[in-house]
Tab-separated table of C-alpha atoms and ligand atoms in Angstrom:
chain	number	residue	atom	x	y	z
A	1334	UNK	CA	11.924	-2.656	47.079
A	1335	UNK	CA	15.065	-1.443	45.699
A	1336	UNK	CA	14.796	0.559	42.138
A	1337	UNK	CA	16.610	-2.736	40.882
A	1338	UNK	CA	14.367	-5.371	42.425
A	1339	UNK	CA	11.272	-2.995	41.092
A	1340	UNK	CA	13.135	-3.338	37.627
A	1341	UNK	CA	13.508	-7.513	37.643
A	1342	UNK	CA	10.075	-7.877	38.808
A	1343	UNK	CA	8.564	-6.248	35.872
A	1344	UNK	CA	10.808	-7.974	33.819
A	1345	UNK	CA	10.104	-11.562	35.241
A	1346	UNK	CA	6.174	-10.103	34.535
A	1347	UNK	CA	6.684	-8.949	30.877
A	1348	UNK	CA	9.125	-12.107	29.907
A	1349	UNK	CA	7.811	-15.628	30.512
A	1350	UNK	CA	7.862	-17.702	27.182
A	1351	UNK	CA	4.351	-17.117	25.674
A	1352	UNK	CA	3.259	-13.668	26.154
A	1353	UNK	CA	4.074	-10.266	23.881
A	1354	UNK	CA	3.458	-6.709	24.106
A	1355	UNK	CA	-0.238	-4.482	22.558
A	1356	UNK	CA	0.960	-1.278	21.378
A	1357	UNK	CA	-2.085	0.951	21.924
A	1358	UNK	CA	0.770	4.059	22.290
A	1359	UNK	CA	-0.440	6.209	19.101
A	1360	UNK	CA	-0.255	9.925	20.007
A	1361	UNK	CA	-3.471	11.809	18.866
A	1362	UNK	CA	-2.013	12.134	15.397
A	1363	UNK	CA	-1.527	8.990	14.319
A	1364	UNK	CA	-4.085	7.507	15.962
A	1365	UNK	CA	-6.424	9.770	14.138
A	1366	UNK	CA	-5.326	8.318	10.947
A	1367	UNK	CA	-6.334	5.219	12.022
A	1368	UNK	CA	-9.912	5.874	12.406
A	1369	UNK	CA	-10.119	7.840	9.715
A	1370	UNK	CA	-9.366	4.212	7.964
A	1371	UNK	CA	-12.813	3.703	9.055
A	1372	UNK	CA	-14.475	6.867	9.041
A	1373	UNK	CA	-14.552	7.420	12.525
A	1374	UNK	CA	-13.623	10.994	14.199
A	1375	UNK	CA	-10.624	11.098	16.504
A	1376	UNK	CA	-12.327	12.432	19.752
A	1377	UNK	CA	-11.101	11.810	23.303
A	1378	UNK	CA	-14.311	9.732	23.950
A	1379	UNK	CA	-13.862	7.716	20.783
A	1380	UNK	CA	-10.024	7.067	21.807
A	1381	UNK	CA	-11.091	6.375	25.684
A	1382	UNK	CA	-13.951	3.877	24.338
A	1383	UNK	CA	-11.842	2.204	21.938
A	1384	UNK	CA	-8.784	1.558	24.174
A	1385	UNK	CA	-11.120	0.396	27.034
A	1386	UNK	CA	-12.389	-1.958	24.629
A	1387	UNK	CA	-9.149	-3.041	23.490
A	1388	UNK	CA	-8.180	-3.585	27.120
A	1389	UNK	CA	-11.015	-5.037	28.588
A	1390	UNK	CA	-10.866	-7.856	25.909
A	1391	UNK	CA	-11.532	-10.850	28.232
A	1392	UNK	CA	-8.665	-13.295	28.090
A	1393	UNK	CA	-6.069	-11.221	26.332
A	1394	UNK	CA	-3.789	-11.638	29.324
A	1395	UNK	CA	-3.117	-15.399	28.376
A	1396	UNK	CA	-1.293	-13.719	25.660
A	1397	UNK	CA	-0.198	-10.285	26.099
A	1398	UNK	CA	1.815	-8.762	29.054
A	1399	UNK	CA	2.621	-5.837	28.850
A	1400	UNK	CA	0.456	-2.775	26.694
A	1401	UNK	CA	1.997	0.717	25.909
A	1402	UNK	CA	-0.105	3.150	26.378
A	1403	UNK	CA	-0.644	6.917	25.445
A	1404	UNK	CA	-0.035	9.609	27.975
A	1405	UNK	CA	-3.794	10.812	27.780
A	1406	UNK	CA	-4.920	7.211	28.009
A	1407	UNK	CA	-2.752	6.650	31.329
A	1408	UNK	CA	-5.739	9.046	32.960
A	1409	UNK	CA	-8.570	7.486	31.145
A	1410	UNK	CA	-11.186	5.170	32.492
A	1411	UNK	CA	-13.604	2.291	31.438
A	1412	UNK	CA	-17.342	3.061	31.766
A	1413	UNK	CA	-17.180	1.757	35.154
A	1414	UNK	CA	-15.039	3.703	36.636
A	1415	UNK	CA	-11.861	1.965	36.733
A	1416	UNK	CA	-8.555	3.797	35.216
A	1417	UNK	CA	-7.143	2.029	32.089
A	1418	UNK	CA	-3.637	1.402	34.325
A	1419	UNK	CA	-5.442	-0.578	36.318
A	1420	UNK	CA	-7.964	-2.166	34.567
A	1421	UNK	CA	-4.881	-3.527	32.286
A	1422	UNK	CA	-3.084	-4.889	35.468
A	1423	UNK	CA	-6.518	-6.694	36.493
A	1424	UNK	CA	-5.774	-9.042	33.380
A	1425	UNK	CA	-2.096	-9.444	34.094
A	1426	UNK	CA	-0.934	-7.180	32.050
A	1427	UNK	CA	1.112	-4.666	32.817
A	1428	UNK	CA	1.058	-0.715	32.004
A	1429	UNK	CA	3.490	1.192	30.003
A	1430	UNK	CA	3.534	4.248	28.438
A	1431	UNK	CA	5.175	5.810	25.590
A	1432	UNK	CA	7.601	8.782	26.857
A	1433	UNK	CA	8.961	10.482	23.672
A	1434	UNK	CA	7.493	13.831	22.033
A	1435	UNK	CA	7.616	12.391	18.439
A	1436	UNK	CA	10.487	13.364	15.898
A	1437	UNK	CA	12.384	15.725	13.151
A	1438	UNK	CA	14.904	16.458	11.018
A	1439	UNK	CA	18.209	16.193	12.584
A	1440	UNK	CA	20.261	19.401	11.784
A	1441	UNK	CA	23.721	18.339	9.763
A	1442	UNK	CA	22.590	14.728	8.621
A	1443	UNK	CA	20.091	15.555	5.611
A	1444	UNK	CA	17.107	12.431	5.516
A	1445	UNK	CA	17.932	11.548	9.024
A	1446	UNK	CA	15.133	12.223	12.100
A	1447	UNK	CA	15.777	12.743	15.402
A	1448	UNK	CA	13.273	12.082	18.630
A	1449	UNK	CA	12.759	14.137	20.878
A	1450	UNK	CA	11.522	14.853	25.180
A	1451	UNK	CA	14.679	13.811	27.099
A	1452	UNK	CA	14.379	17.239	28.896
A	1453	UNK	CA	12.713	16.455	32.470
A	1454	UNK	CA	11.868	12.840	31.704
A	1455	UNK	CA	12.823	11.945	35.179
A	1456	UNK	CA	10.026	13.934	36.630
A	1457	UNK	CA	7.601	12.795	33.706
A	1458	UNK	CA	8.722	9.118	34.597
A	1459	UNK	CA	7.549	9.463	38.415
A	1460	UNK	CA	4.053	11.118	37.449
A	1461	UNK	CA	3.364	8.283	35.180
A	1462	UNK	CA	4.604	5.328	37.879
A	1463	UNK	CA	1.988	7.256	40.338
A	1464	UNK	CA	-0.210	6.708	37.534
A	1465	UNK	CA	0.344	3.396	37.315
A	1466	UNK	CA	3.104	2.962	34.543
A	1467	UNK	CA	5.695	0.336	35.077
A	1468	UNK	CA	7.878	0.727	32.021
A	1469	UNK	CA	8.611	3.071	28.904
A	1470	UNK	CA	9.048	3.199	24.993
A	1471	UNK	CA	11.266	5.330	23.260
A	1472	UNK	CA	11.251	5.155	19.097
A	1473	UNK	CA	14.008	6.593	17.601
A	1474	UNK	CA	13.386	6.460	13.574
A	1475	UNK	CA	15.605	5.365	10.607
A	1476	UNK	CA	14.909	5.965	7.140
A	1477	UNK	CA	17.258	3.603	4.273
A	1478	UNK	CA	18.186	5.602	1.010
A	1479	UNK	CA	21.349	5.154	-0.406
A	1480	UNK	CA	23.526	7.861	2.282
A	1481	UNK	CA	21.016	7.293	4.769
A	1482	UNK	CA	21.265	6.369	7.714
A	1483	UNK	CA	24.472	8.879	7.932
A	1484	UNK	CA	27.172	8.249	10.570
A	1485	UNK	CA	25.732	11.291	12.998
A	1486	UNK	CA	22.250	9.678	12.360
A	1487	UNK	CA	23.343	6.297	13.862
A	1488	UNK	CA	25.365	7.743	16.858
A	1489	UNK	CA	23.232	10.601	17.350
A	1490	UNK	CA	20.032	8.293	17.535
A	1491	UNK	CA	21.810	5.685	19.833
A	1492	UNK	CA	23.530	8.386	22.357
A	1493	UNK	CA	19.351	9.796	22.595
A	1494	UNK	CA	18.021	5.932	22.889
A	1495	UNK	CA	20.830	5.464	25.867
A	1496	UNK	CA	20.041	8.393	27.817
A	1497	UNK	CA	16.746	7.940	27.817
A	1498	UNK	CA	16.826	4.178	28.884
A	1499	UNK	CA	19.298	5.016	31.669
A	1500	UNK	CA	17.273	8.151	32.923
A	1501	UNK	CA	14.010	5.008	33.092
A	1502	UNK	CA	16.921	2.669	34.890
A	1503	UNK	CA	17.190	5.315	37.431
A	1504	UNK	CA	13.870	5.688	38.514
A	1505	UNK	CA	12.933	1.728	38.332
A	1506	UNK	CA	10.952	1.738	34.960
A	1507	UNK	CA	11.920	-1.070	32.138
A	1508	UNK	CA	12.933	1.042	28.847
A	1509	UNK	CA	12.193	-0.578	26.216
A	1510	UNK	CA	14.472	0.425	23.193
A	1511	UNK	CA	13.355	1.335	19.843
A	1512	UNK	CA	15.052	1.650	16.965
A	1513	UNK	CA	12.640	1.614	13.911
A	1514	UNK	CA	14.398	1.205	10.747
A	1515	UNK	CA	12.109	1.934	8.031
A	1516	UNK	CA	10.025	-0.428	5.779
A	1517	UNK	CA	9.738	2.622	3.016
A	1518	UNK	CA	11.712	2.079	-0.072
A	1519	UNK	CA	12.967	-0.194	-2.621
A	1520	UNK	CA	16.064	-1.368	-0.840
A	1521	UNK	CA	16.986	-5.101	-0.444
A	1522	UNK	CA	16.896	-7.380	2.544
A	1523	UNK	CA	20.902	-7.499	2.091
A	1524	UNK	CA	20.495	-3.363	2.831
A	1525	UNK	CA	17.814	-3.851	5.461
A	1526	UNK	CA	20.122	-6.441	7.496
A	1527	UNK	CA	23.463	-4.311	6.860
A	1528	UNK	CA	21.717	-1.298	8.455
A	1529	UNK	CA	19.700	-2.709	11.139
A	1530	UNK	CA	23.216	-4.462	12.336
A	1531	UNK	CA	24.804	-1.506	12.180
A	1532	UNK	CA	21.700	0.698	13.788
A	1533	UNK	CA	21.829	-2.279	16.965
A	1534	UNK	CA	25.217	-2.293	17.180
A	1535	UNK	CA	25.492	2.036	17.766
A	1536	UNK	CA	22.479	1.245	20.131
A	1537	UNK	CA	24.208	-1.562	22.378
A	1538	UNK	CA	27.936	0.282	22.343
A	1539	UNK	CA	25.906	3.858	23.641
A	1540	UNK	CA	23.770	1.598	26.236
A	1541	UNK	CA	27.139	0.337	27.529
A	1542	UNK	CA	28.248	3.606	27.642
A	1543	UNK	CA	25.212	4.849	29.414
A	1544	UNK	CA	25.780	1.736	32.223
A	1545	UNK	CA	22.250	0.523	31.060
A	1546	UNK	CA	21.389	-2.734	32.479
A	1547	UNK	CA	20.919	-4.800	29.459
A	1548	UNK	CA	19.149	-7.722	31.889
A	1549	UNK	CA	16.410	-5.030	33.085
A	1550	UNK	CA	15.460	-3.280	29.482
A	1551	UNK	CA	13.410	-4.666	26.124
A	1552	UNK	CA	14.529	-4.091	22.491
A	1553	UNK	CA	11.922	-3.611	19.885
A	1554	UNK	CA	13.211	-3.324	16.904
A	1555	UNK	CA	12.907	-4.277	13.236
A	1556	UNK	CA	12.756	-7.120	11.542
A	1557	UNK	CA	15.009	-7.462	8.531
A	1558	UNK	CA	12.982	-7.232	5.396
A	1559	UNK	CA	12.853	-6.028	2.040
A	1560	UNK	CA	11.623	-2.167	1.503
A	1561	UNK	CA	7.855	-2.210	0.954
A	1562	UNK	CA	8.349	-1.814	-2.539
A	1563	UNK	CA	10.072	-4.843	-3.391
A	1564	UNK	CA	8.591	-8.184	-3.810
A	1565	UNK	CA	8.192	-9.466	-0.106
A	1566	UNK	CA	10.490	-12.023	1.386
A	1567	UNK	CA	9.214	-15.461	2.683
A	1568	UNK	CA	8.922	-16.136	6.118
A	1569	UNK	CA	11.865	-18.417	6.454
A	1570	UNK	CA	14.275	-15.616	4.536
A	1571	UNK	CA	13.315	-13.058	7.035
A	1572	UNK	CA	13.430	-15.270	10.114
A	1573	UNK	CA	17.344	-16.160	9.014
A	1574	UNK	CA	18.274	-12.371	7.721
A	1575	UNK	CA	17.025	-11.109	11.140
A	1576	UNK	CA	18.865	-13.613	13.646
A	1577	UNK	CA	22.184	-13.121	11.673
A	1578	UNK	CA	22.200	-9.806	12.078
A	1579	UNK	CA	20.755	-10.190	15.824
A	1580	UNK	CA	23.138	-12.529	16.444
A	1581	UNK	CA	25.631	-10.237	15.731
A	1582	UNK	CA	25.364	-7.560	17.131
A	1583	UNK	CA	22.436	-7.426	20.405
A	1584	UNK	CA	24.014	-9.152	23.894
A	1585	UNK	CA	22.732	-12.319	24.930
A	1586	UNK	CA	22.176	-10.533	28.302
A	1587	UNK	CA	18.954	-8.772	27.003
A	1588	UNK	CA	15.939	-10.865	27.864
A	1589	UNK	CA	13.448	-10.125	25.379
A	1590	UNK	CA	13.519	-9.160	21.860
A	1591	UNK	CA	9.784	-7.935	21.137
A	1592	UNK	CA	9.342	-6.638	17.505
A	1593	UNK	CA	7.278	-3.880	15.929
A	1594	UNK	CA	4.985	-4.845	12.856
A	1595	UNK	CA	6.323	-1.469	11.263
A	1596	UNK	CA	3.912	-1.720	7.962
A	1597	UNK	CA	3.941	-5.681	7.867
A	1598	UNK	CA	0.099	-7.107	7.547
A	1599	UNK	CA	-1.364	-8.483	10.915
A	1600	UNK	CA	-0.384	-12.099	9.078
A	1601	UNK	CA	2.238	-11.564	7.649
A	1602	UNK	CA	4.055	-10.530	11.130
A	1603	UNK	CA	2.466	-13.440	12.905
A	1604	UNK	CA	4.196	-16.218	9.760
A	1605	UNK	CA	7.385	-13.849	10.348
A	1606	UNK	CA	7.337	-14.387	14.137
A	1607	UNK	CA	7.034	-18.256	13.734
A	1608	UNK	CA	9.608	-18.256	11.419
A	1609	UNK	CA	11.905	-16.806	13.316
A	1610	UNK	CA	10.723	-18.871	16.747
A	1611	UNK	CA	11.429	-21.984	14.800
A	1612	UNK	CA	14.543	-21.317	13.388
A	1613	UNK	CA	16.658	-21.309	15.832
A	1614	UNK	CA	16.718	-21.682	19.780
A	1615	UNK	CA	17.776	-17.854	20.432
A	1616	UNK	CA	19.219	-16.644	24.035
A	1617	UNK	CA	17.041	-14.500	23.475
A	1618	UNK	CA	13.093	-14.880	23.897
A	1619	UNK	CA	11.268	-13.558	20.737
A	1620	UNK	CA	8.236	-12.244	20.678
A	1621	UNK	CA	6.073	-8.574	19.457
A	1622	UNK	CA	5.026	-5.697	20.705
A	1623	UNK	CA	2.977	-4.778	17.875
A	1624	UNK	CA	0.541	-2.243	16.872
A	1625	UNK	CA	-1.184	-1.787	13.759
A	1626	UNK	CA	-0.574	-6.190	13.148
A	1627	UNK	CA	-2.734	-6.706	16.186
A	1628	UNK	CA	-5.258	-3.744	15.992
A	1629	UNK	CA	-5.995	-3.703	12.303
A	1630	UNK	CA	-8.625	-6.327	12.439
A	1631	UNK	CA	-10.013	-5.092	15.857
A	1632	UNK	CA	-10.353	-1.573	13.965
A	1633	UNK	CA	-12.121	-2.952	10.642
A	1634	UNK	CA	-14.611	-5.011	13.321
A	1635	UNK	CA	-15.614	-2.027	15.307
A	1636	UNK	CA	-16.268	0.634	12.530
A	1637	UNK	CA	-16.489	2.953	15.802
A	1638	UNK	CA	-20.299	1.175	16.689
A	1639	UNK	CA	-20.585	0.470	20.424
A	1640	UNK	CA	-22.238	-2.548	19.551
A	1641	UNK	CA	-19.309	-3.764	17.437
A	1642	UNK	CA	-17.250	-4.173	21.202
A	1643	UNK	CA	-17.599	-8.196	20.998
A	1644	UNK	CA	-16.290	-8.305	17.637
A	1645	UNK	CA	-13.557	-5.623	18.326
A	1646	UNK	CA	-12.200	-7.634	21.065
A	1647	UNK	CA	-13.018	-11.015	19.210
A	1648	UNK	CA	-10.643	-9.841	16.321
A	1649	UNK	CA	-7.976	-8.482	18.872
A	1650	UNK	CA	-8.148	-11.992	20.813
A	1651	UNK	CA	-7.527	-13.773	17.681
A	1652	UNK	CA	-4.317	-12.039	16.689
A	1653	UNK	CA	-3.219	-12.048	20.177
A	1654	UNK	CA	-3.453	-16.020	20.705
A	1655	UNK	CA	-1.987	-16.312	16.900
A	1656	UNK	CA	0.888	-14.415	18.030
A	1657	UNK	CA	1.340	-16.199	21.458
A	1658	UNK	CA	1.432	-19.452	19.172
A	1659	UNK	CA	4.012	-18.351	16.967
A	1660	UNK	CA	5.897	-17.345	19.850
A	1661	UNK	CA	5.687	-20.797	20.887
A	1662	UNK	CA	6.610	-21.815	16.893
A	1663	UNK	CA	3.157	-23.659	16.395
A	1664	UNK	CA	1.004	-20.982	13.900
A	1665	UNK	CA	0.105	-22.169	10.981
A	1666	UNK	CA	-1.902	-20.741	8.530
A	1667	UNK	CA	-4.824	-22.311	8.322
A	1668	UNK	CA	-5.504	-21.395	11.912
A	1669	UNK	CA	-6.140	-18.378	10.461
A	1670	UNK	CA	-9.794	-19.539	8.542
A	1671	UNK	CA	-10.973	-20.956	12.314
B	467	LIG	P1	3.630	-1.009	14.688
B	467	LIG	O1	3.652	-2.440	15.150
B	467	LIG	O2	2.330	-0.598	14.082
B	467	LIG	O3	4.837	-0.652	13.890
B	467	LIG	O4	3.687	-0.127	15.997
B	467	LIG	C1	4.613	-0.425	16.952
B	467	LIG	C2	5.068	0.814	17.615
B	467	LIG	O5	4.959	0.930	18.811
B	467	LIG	C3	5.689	1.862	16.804
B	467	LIG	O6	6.302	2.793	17.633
């Protein structure tokens, strides 16, 4: 197969109407701040255990395609035997991982960040496809003040976003492209949707730059809302906010938009997600690729007890399928009580 016939097929796998992304991707630091929301120790075991719970959930793969994975997870195994890669692929899902070395200041644009790990992510790339991975994530990060992001944040973060998605091109792995504007703040959803449009349209002029594919990559970004401090925004504000600015500014050739929950409640991102699908019929599909909105409830349920794996994977089943119905524009909440 041809690196661009490797690309479409896991495109045609990941994209099909009904299905979003898990991200399970949290390096060791963050995801040891989520068990510490339930008093459980961040320990390789405890990570391997938890993520081959979350993947062995039976019938997640009616829902999800595609889960982004860790680097130390793409070597771990269930308590059979079988490495998480492939026990994800068993269920139709297919394995990513998460390629960038977390972020910093960036030198000469005070309150901007930068990411960082473009240096020998071609080599990286083929160690993880023998491992099993079939596409990438790269988050670049945008805080909102009132000079923030600066003009060398936005091009600086989209030239690092385009390299890195055409160095994944190159070697046949989908990049999916993330540029996280922040939820922290008091700013307005008029501010959120000015900078998000002009974060995605930086991204999309360096990706054209780059000679990135736009048919054979993913965009996660934001949605448009109000900072976290505000009042929140109903469902059907947010839904028309974020396809404005969408409209505006990403290519109709991109074939999946798949959001990140950033800070929104597990419920609050699923009513955001329907909004949105029933708004408007978008050349786009939409759809998630979130993490704490679909492993908050599977976190509370296992309180890090072995013999809480049913209910883990019963709460991480239920946001799934909610998800995969507001994809579809048919959540409501009273599914919710079921
Ligand atoms: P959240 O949905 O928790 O924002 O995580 C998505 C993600 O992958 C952030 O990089």
């Amino acid at each position: 197969m041809s690196v661009s016939e490797e690309l479409q097929q896991t495109i045609a796998e990941m994209v099909d109407g009904r299905r979003g992304i898990l991200a399970a991707d949290e390096s060791n630091g963050t995801i040891a701040k989520r068990f510490d929301s339930i008093g459980v120790e961040s320990t390789e075991e405890n990570r391997r255990f938890y993520r081959a719970a979350l993947l062995s959930t039976e019938g997640l793969g009616e829902y999800v395609s595609g889960v982004i994975l860790f680097e130390e997870t793409l070597g771990q195994a269930d308590g059979a035997g079988t490495p998480l890669p492939q026990l994800a692929a068993a269920h139709k899902i297919v394995p990513g991982i998460k390629v960038d070395k977390g972020k910093g200041p960036l030198p000469g644009a005070s309150g901007d960040m930068i990411t960082y790990g473009l240096d020998g992510l071609a080599e990286r790339l083929e160690g993880y496809k023998a491992q099993g991975a079939r596409f990438a994530k790269w988050r670049e990060v945008y805080p909102i003040s009132s000079h923030n992001p600066t003009r060398l944040g936005l091009t600086a973060n989209a030239e690092m976003l385009a390299r890195y998605a055409a160095v994944c091109q190159s070697v046949g792995v989908v990049p999916i492209v993330e540029p996280e504007v922040l939820i922290d703040g008091d700013h307005s959803i008029e501010r959120s949707a000015e900078v998000n449009e002009q974060v995605w349209h930086e991204v999309f002029h360096a990706l054209h730059r780059h000679g990135v594919v736009l048919e054979q990559m993913l965009l996660k970004p934001s949605m448009v809302t109000p900072g976290k401090d505000c009042d929140k925004a109903p469902p059907e504000q947010v839904a028309e906010y974020t396809l404005r600015s969408l409209r505006r500014a990403v290519p109709a050739a991109v074939p999946s938009i798949n959001f990140l929950s950033g800070g929104q409640g597990p419920e609050e991102a699923t009513a955001n997600l329907n909004a949105l699908n029933q708004l408007w019929q978008a050349p786009w599909q939409l759809s998630f690729s979130y993490g704490r909105a679909l492993q908050e409830p599977a976190l509370k349920a296992w309180q890090g007890k072995a013999e809480n794996g049913p209910a883990l994977q019963q709460a991480l089943n239920k946001r799934a399928r909610l998800n995969h119905l507001a994809m579809l524009g048919e959540y409501q909440e009273s599914l919710e009580r079921e």
